[in-house]
Amino acid sequence: MMAITAAAALSSIGGFAFSAICGAVLFHLAIDPIQAVEIMMLCSVANQTAMVWALRQVIDWCGLAVFLIGGAFGLPLGIWLLLHADRGLYTHALGAFLLLYGAYMLLRRPLVMRWHHPALDIGIGIVGGITGGAVGFPGAFVTIWCSMKGWDKDRQRALFQPFILIMQVAALLTLSLVHGTHSGHGVDLGDLLCVPGSLLGTAAGLLCYRALSDVHFARAINLLLIISGASYLL
């Protein structure tokens, strides 16, 4: 519960990375790794719901739909990786990338892409679906991509926040169905006891977020990427 509350507080400042931060602890406890992903998804869905509700009036639903199309294609592959592949192989590769990228971006001026195309958004959505199913972390690459568009902090979160929420709900339902079919049970209702601590941390993180400027928000994003990358290398 302490790990979940702390992870929720830190991740809510930037709007993502709850699963990466929380997973750094949960994956080292003596619990089933699939159950750990289910716990992180449940708590993250609760966190994201609260944050999306706060941003509901500025969400770009048309732009979001493009990313979700890609996410729908990537999610089944991510679930397959979680259930059948060696977790250490892909989590270490993801961790190294996020760590190096976040550190690099802290040392240079923000990178802004002047050319945009829906195909690129779909591609990023596919990657988000894969990481969402495999490690319960759909927001990493979508967050990076939104930061490259030169948007202010509210517009960035108004896109990647609902993307994370919708992909995690889809991943949780799919995982519950598939895991329940193979093991005889779905998500443990006892995991819901972790949600209150997660929401408490989210409330604290949102207070910090409101005090950030766009520049400070960009730095917070990069710091969260570094923390996320390090958590997957532990």
mmCIF file of C-alpha atoms in Angstrom:
data_model
loop_
_atom_site.group_PDB
_atom_site.id
_atom_site.type_symbol
_atom_site.label_atom_id
_atom_site.label_comp_id
_atom_site.label_asym_id
_atom_site.label_seq_id
_atom_site.Cartn_x
_atom_site.Cartn_y
_atom_site.Cartn_z
ATOM 1 C CA MET A 1 0.000 0.000 0.000
ATOM 2 C CA MET A 2 2.880 2.382 0.758
ATOM 3 C CA ALA A 3 4.463 1.653 -2.624
ATOM 4 C CA ILE A 4 1.153 2.209 -4.405
ATOM 5 C CA THR A 5 0.449 5.522 -2.642
ATOM 6 C CA ALA A 6 3.951 6.876 -3.281
ATOM 7 C CA ALA A 7 3.881 5.773 -6.933
ATOM 8 C CA ALA A 8 0.495 7.430 -7.436
ATOM 9 C CA ALA A 9 1.718 10.717 -5.952
ATOM 10 C CA LEU A 10 4.838 10.834 -8.127
ATOM 11 C CA SER A 11 3.159 9.719 -11.334
ATOM 12 C CA SER A 12 0.213 12.122 -10.983
ATOM 13 C CA ILE A 13 2.562 15.088 -11.244
ATOM 14 C CA GLY A 14 3.320 14.148 -14.849
ATOM 15 C CA GLY A 15 0.203 12.085 -15.517
ATOM 16 C CA PHE A 16 1.874 8.740 -16.257
ATOM 17 C CA ALA A 17 4.462 6.177 -15.073
ATOM 18 C CA PHE A 18 2.441 4.793 -12.151
ATOM 19 C CA SER A 19 2.942 1.207 -13.314
ATOM 20 C CA ALA A 20 6.667 1.655 -13.862
ATOM 21 C CA ILE A 21 7.288 3.198 -10.447
ATOM 22 C CA CYS A 22 4.967 0.851 -8.586
ATOM 23 C CA GLY A 23 6.188 -2.166 -10.529
ATOM 24 C CA ALA A 24 9.751 -1.540 -9.343
ATOM 25 C CA VAL A 25 8.513 -2.697 -5.932
ATOM 26 C CA LEU A 26 5.669 -5.092 -6.732
ATOM 27 C CA PHE A 27 7.662 -7.204 -9.176
ATOM 28 C CA HIS A 28 10.227 -7.875 -6.419
ATOM 29 C CA LEU A 29 7.596 -9.141 -3.971
ATOM 30 C CA ALA A 30 6.611 -12.792 -3.725
ATOM 31 C CA ILE A 31 3.445 -12.474 -5.817
ATOM 32 C CA ASP A 32 2.429 -13.724 -9.222
ATOM 33 C CA PRO A 33 3.687 -11.274 -11.901
ATOM 34 C CA ILE A 34 0.327 -11.392 -13.680
ATOM 35 C CA GLN A 35 -1.407 -10.467 -10.420
ATOM 36 C CA ALA A 36 1.065 -7.588 -9.994
ATOM 37 C CA VAL A 37 0.137 -6.253 -13.429
ATOM 38 C CA GLU A 38 -3.551 -6.608 -12.576
ATOM 39 C CA ILE A 39 -3.081 -4.619 -9.325
ATOM 40 C CA MET A 40 -1.180 -1.887 -11.135
ATOM 41 C CA MET A 41 -3.816 -1.705 -13.856
ATOM 42 C CA LEU A 42 -6.667 -1.487 -11.338
ATOM 43 C CA CYS A 43 -5.008 1.308 -9.375
ATOM 44 C CA SER A 44 -3.877 3.091 -12.505
ATOM 45 C CA VAL A 45 -7.408 2.980 -13.936
ATOM 46 C CA ALA A 46 -8.683 4.602 -10.739
ATOM 47 C CA ASN A 47 -5.954 7.266 -10.911
ATOM 48 C CA GLN A 48 -6.451 7.963 -14.593
ATOM 49 C CA THR A 49 -10.230 8.197 -14.206
ATOM 50 C CA ALA A 50 -9.821 10.930 -11.604
ATOM 51 C CA MET A 51 -7.315 12.825 -13.765
ATOM 52 C CA VAL A 52 -9.286 12.445 -17.002
ATOM 53 C CA TRP A 53 -12.402 13.758 -15.273
ATOM 54 C CA ALA A 54 -10.478 16.895 -14.311
ATOM 55 C CA LEU A 55 -9.493 17.403 -17.992
ATOM 56 C CA ARG A 56 -12.786 16.342 -19.595
ATOM 57 C CA GLN A 57 -13.580 19.762 -21.117
ATOM 58 C CA VAL A 58 -10.310 20.024 -23.088
ATOM 59 C CA ILE A 59 -9.974 16.469 -24.440
ATOM 60 C CA ASP A 60 -9.414 16.285 -28.200
ATOM 61 C CA TRP A 61 -11.543 13.234 -28.998
ATOM 62 C CA CYS A 62 -10.779 13.263 -32.733
ATOM 63 C CA GLY A 63 -7.035 13.343 -32.160
ATOM 64 C CA LEU A 64 -7.339 10.721 -29.429
ATOM 65 C CA ALA A 65 -9.213 8.355 -31.746
ATOM 66 C CA VAL A 66 -6.212 8.139 -34.087
ATOM 67 C CA PHE A 67 -3.945 6.938 -31.262
ATOM 68 C CA LEU A 68 -6.594 4.480 -30.060
ATOM 69 C CA ILE A 69 -6.766 2.863 -33.508
ATOM 70 C CA GLY A 70 -3.073 2.056 -33.205
ATOM 71 C CA GLY A 71 -3.472 0.957 -29.599
ATOM 72 C CA ALA A 72 -6.170 -1.547 -30.584
ATOM 73 C CA PHE A 73 -3.688 -3.252 -32.919
ATOM 74 C CA GLY A 74 -0.806 -3.233 -30.435
ATOM 75 C CA LEU A 75 -2.648 -4.422 -27.320
ATOM 76 C CA PRO A 76 -3.094 -8.115 -28.336
ATOM 77 C CA LEU A 77 0.632 -8.396 -29.017
ATOM 78 C CA GLY A 78 1.408 -6.864 -25.636
ATOM 79 C CA ILE A 79 -0.878 -9.331 -23.840
ATOM 80 C CA TRP A 80 0.786 -12.190 -25.724
ATOM 81 C CA LEU A 81 4.234 -10.971 -24.614
ATOM 82 C CA LEU A 82 3.099 -10.809 -20.982
ATOM 83 C CA LEU A 83 1.732 -14.350 -21.011
ATOM 84 C CA HIS A 84 4.335 -16.123 -23.161
ATOM 85 C CA ALA A 85 7.610 -14.168 -23.501
ATOM 86 C CA ASP A 86 10.544 -13.721 -21.137
ATOM 87 C CA ARG A 87 9.616 -10.539 -19.281
ATOM 88 C CA GLY A 88 13.243 -9.659 -18.545
ATOM 89 C CA LEU A 89 14.145 -9.307 -22.211
ATOM 90 C CA TYR A 90 11.650 -6.628 -23.179
ATOM 91 C CA THR A 91 11.493 -4.787 -19.841
ATOM 92 C CA HIS A 92 15.261 -4.241 -19.779
ATOM 93 C CA ALA A 93 15.244 -2.933 -23.348
ATOM 94 C CA LEU A 94 12.366 -0.574 -22.518
ATOM 95 C CA GLY A 95 14.056 0.558 -19.317
ATOM 96 C CA ALA A 96 17.353 1.347 -21.043
ATOM 97 C CA PHE A 97 15.600 3.412 -23.713
ATOM 98 C CA LEU A 98 13.512 5.432 -21.270
ATOM 99 C CA LEU A 99 16.479 6.081 -18.988
ATOM 100 C CA LEU A 100 18.756 7.265 -21.783
ATOM 101 C CA TYR A 101 16.057 9.313 -23.506
ATOM 102 C CA GLY A 102 14.960 11.058 -20.307
ATOM 103 C CA ALA A 103 18.540 11.885 -19.324
ATOM 104 C CA TYR A 104 19.329 13.171 -22.826
ATOM 105 C CA MET A 105 16.271 15.425 -22.910
ATOM 106 C CA LEU A 106 17.129 16.911 -19.522
ATOM 107 C CA LEU A 107 20.460 18.071 -20.932
ATOM 108 C CA ARG A 108 19.198 19.673 -24.138
ATOM 109 C CA ARG A 109 16.524 22.049 -25.320
ATOM 110 C CA PRO A 110 13.025 20.553 -25.863
ATOM 111 C CA LEU A 111 12.692 18.694 -29.158
ATOM 112 C CA VAL A 112 9.735 19.867 -31.266
ATOM 113 C CA MET A 113 8.572 18.006 -34.371
ATOM 114 C CA ARG A 114 7.299 20.432 -37.026
ATOM 115 C CA TRP A 115 5.905 17.730 -39.323
ATOM 116 C CA HIS A 116 2.951 15.606 -38.214
ATOM 117 C CA HIS A 117 0.977 12.871 -39.929
ATOM 118 C CA PRO A 118 -1.826 10.625 -38.638
ATOM 119 C CA ALA A 119 0.202 7.552 -39.632
ATOM 120 C CA LEU A 120 2.847 8.525 -37.076
ATOM 121 C CA ASP A 121 0.194 8.905 -34.389
ATOM 122 C CA ILE A 122 -1.173 5.452 -35.251
ATOM 123 C CA GLY A 123 2.333 3.990 -35.052
ATOM 124 C CA ILE A 124 2.910 5.514 -31.621
ATOM 125 C CA GLY A 125 -0.492 4.182 -30.566
ATOM 126 C CA ILE A 126 0.557 0.673 -31.624
ATOM 127 C CA VAL A 127 3.679 0.898 -29.473
ATOM 128 C CA GLY A 128 1.574 2.211 -26.600
ATOM 129 C CA GLY A 129 -0.770 -0.765 -26.946
ATOM 130 C CA ILE A 130 2.150 -3.189 -26.864
ATOM 131 C CA THR A 131 3.712 -1.689 -23.736
ATOM 132 C CA GLY A 132 0.280 -1.385 -22.160
ATOM 133 C CA GLY A 133 -0.416 -5.078 -22.511
ATOM 134 C CA ALA A 134 3.095 -6.293 -21.743
ATOM 135 C CA VAL A 135 3.973 -4.171 -18.697
ATOM 136 C CA GLY A 136 0.819 -2.169 -17.918
ATOM 137 C CA PHE A 137 2.529 1.007 -19.162
ATOM 138 C CA PRO A 138 0.786 2.351 -22.301
ATOM 139 C CA GLY A 139 1.699 5.984 -21.734
ATOM 140 C CA ALA A 140 5.476 6.115 -22.201
ATOM 141 C CA PHE A 141 5.797 6.609 -25.951
ATOM 142 C CA VAL A 142 2.538 8.521 -26.354
ATOM 143 C CA THR A 143 3.715 10.951 -23.659
ATOM 144 C CA ILE A 144 7.076 11.388 -25.389
ATOM 145 C CA TRP A 145 5.344 11.975 -28.717
ATOM 146 C CA CYS A 146 2.931 14.558 -27.260
ATOM 147 C CA SER A 147 5.850 16.444 -25.703
ATOM 148 C CA MET A 148 7.445 16.656 -29.165
ATOM 149 C CA LYS A 149 4.392 18.433 -30.583
ATOM 150 C CA GLY A 150 5.160 21.635 -28.703
ATOM 151 C CA TRP A 151 1.845 21.655 -26.811
ATOM 152 C CA ASP A 152 1.293 23.173 -23.379
ATOM 153 C CA LYS A 153 0.976 20.851 -20.390
ATOM 154 C CA ASP A 154 -2.834 20.765 -20.326
ATOM 155 C CA ARG A 155 -3.145 19.898 -24.009
ATOM 156 C CA GLN A 156 -0.563 17.122 -23.685
ATOM 157 C CA ARG A 157 -2.343 15.564 -20.725
ATOM 158 C CA ALA A 158 -5.730 15.978 -22.417
ATOM 159 C CA LEU A 159 -4.528 13.484 -25.039
ATOM 160 C CA PHE A 160 -2.224 11.005 -23.352
ATOM 161 C CA GLN A 161 -4.281 10.849 -20.138
ATOM 162 C CA PRO A 162 -7.469 9.407 -21.732
ATOM 163 C CA PHE A 163 -5.330 7.210 -24.013
ATOM 164 C CA ILE A 164 -3.720 5.647 -20.956
ATOM 165 C CA LEU A 165 -7.079 5.191 -19.259
ATOM 166 C CA ILE A 166 -8.827 3.561 -22.240
ATOM 167 C CA MET A 167 -5.885 1.284 -23.050
ATOM 168 C CA GLN A 168 -5.534 0.149 -19.456
ATOM 169 C CA VAL A 169 -9.240 -0.624 -19.162
ATOM 170 C CA ALA A 170 -9.015 -2.637 -22.393
ATOM 171 C CA ALA A 171 -5.854 -4.408 -21.212
ATOM 172 C CA LEU A 172 -7.346 -5.188 -17.811
ATOM 173 C CA LEU A 173 -10.512 -6.662 -19.319
ATOM 174 C CA THR A 174 -8.548 -8.684 -21.868
ATOM 175 C CA LEU A 175 -6.078 -9.938 -19.274
ATOM 176 C CA SER A 176 -8.875 -10.831 -16.866
ATOM 177 C CA LEU A 177 -10.630 -12.822 -19.587
ATOM 178 C CA VAL A 178 -7.504 -14.611 -20.835
ATOM 179 C CA HIS A 179 -5.970 -15.203 -17.410
ATOM 180 C CA GLY A 180 -9.297 -16.321 -15.993
ATOM 181 C CA THR A 181 -9.733 -18.799 -18.824
ATOM 182 C CA HIS A 182 -6.334 -20.401 -18.165
ATOM 183 C CA SER A 183 -6.215 -20.222 -14.367
ATOM 184 C CA GLY A 184 -9.869 -20.549 -13.452
ATOM 185 C CA HIS A 185 -10.217 -17.058 -11.963
ATOM 186 C CA GLY A 186 -10.124 -13.459 -13.043
ATOM 187 C CA VAL A 187 -9.048 -10.365 -11.165
ATOM 188 C CA ASP A 188 -8.973 -10.921 -7.387
ATOM 189 C CA LEU A 189 -11.532 -8.649 -5.710
ATOM 190 C CA GLY A 190 -9.081 -8.243 -2.827
ATOM 191 C CA ASP A 191 -6.891 -6.191 -5.167
ATOM 192 C CA LEU A 192 -9.534 -3.435 -4.929
ATOM 193 C CA LEU A 193 -8.302 -2.730 -1.395
ATOM 194 C CA CYS A 194 -5.254 -1.077 -2.975
ATOM 195 C CA VAL A 195 -7.352 1.552 -4.771
ATOM 196 C CA PRO A 196 -7.957 3.996 -1.840
ATOM 197 C CA GLY A 197 -4.238 4.416 -1.228
ATOM 198 C CA SER A 198 -3.718 4.988 -4.931
ATOM 199 C CA LEU A 199 -6.371 7.736 -5.051
ATOM 200 C CA LEU A 200 -4.864 9.432 -2.001
ATOM 201 C CA GLY A 201 -1.509 9.635 -3.768
ATOM 202 C CA THR A 202 -3.189 10.919 -6.928
ATOM 203 C CA ALA A 203 -4.799 13.806 -5.053
ATOM 204 C CA ALA A 204 -1.411 14.845 -3.661
ATOM 205 C CA GLY A 205 0.245 14.639 -7.090
ATOM 206 C CA LEU A 206 -2.436 16.773 -8.764
ATOM 207 C CA LEU A 207 -1.836 19.553 -6.242
ATOM 208 C CA CYS A 208 1.813 19.626 -7.309
ATOM 209 C CA TYR A 209 0.897 19.511 -11.015
ATOM 210 C CA ARG A 210 -1.271 22.635 -10.812
ATOM 211 C CA ALA A 211 1.694 24.615 -9.500
ATOM 212 C CA LEU A 212 3.991 23.650 -12.414
ATOM 213 C CA SER A 213 4.780 25.861 -15.407
ATOM 214 C CA ASP A 214 5.074 24.295 -18.882
ATOM 215 C CA VAL A 215 8.886 24.276 -18.549
ATOM 216 C CA HIS A 216 8.769 22.595 -15.161
ATOM 217 C CA PHE A 217 6.205 20.114 -16.476
ATOM 218 C CA ALA A 218 8.577 19.140 -19.307
ATOM 219 C CA ARG A 219 11.330 18.529 -16.760
ATOM 220 C CA ALA A 220 8.972 16.469 -14.627
ATOM 221 C CA ILE A 221 8.139 14.327 -17.667
ATOM 222 C CA ASN A 222 11.810 13.626 -18.326
ATOM 223 C CA LEU A 223 12.474 12.838 -14.666
ATOM 224 C CA LEU A 224 9.570 10.390 -14.667
ATOM 225 C CA LEU A 225 10.970 8.761 -17.811
ATOM 226 C CA ILE A 226 14.320 8.330 -16.050
ATOM 227 C CA ILE A 227 12.650 6.874 -12.957
ATOM 228 C CA SER A 228 10.542 4.578 -15.122
ATOM 229 C CA GLY A 229 13.557 3.382 -17.079
ATOM 230 C CA ALA A 230 15.545 2.740 -13.911
ATOM 231 C CA SER A 231 12.648 0.787 -12.405
ATOM 232 C CA TYR A 232 12.633 -1.633 -15.335
ATOM 233 C CA LEU A 233 16.389 -2.181 -15.044
ATOM 234 C CA LEU A 234 16.256 -3.154 -11.354
#
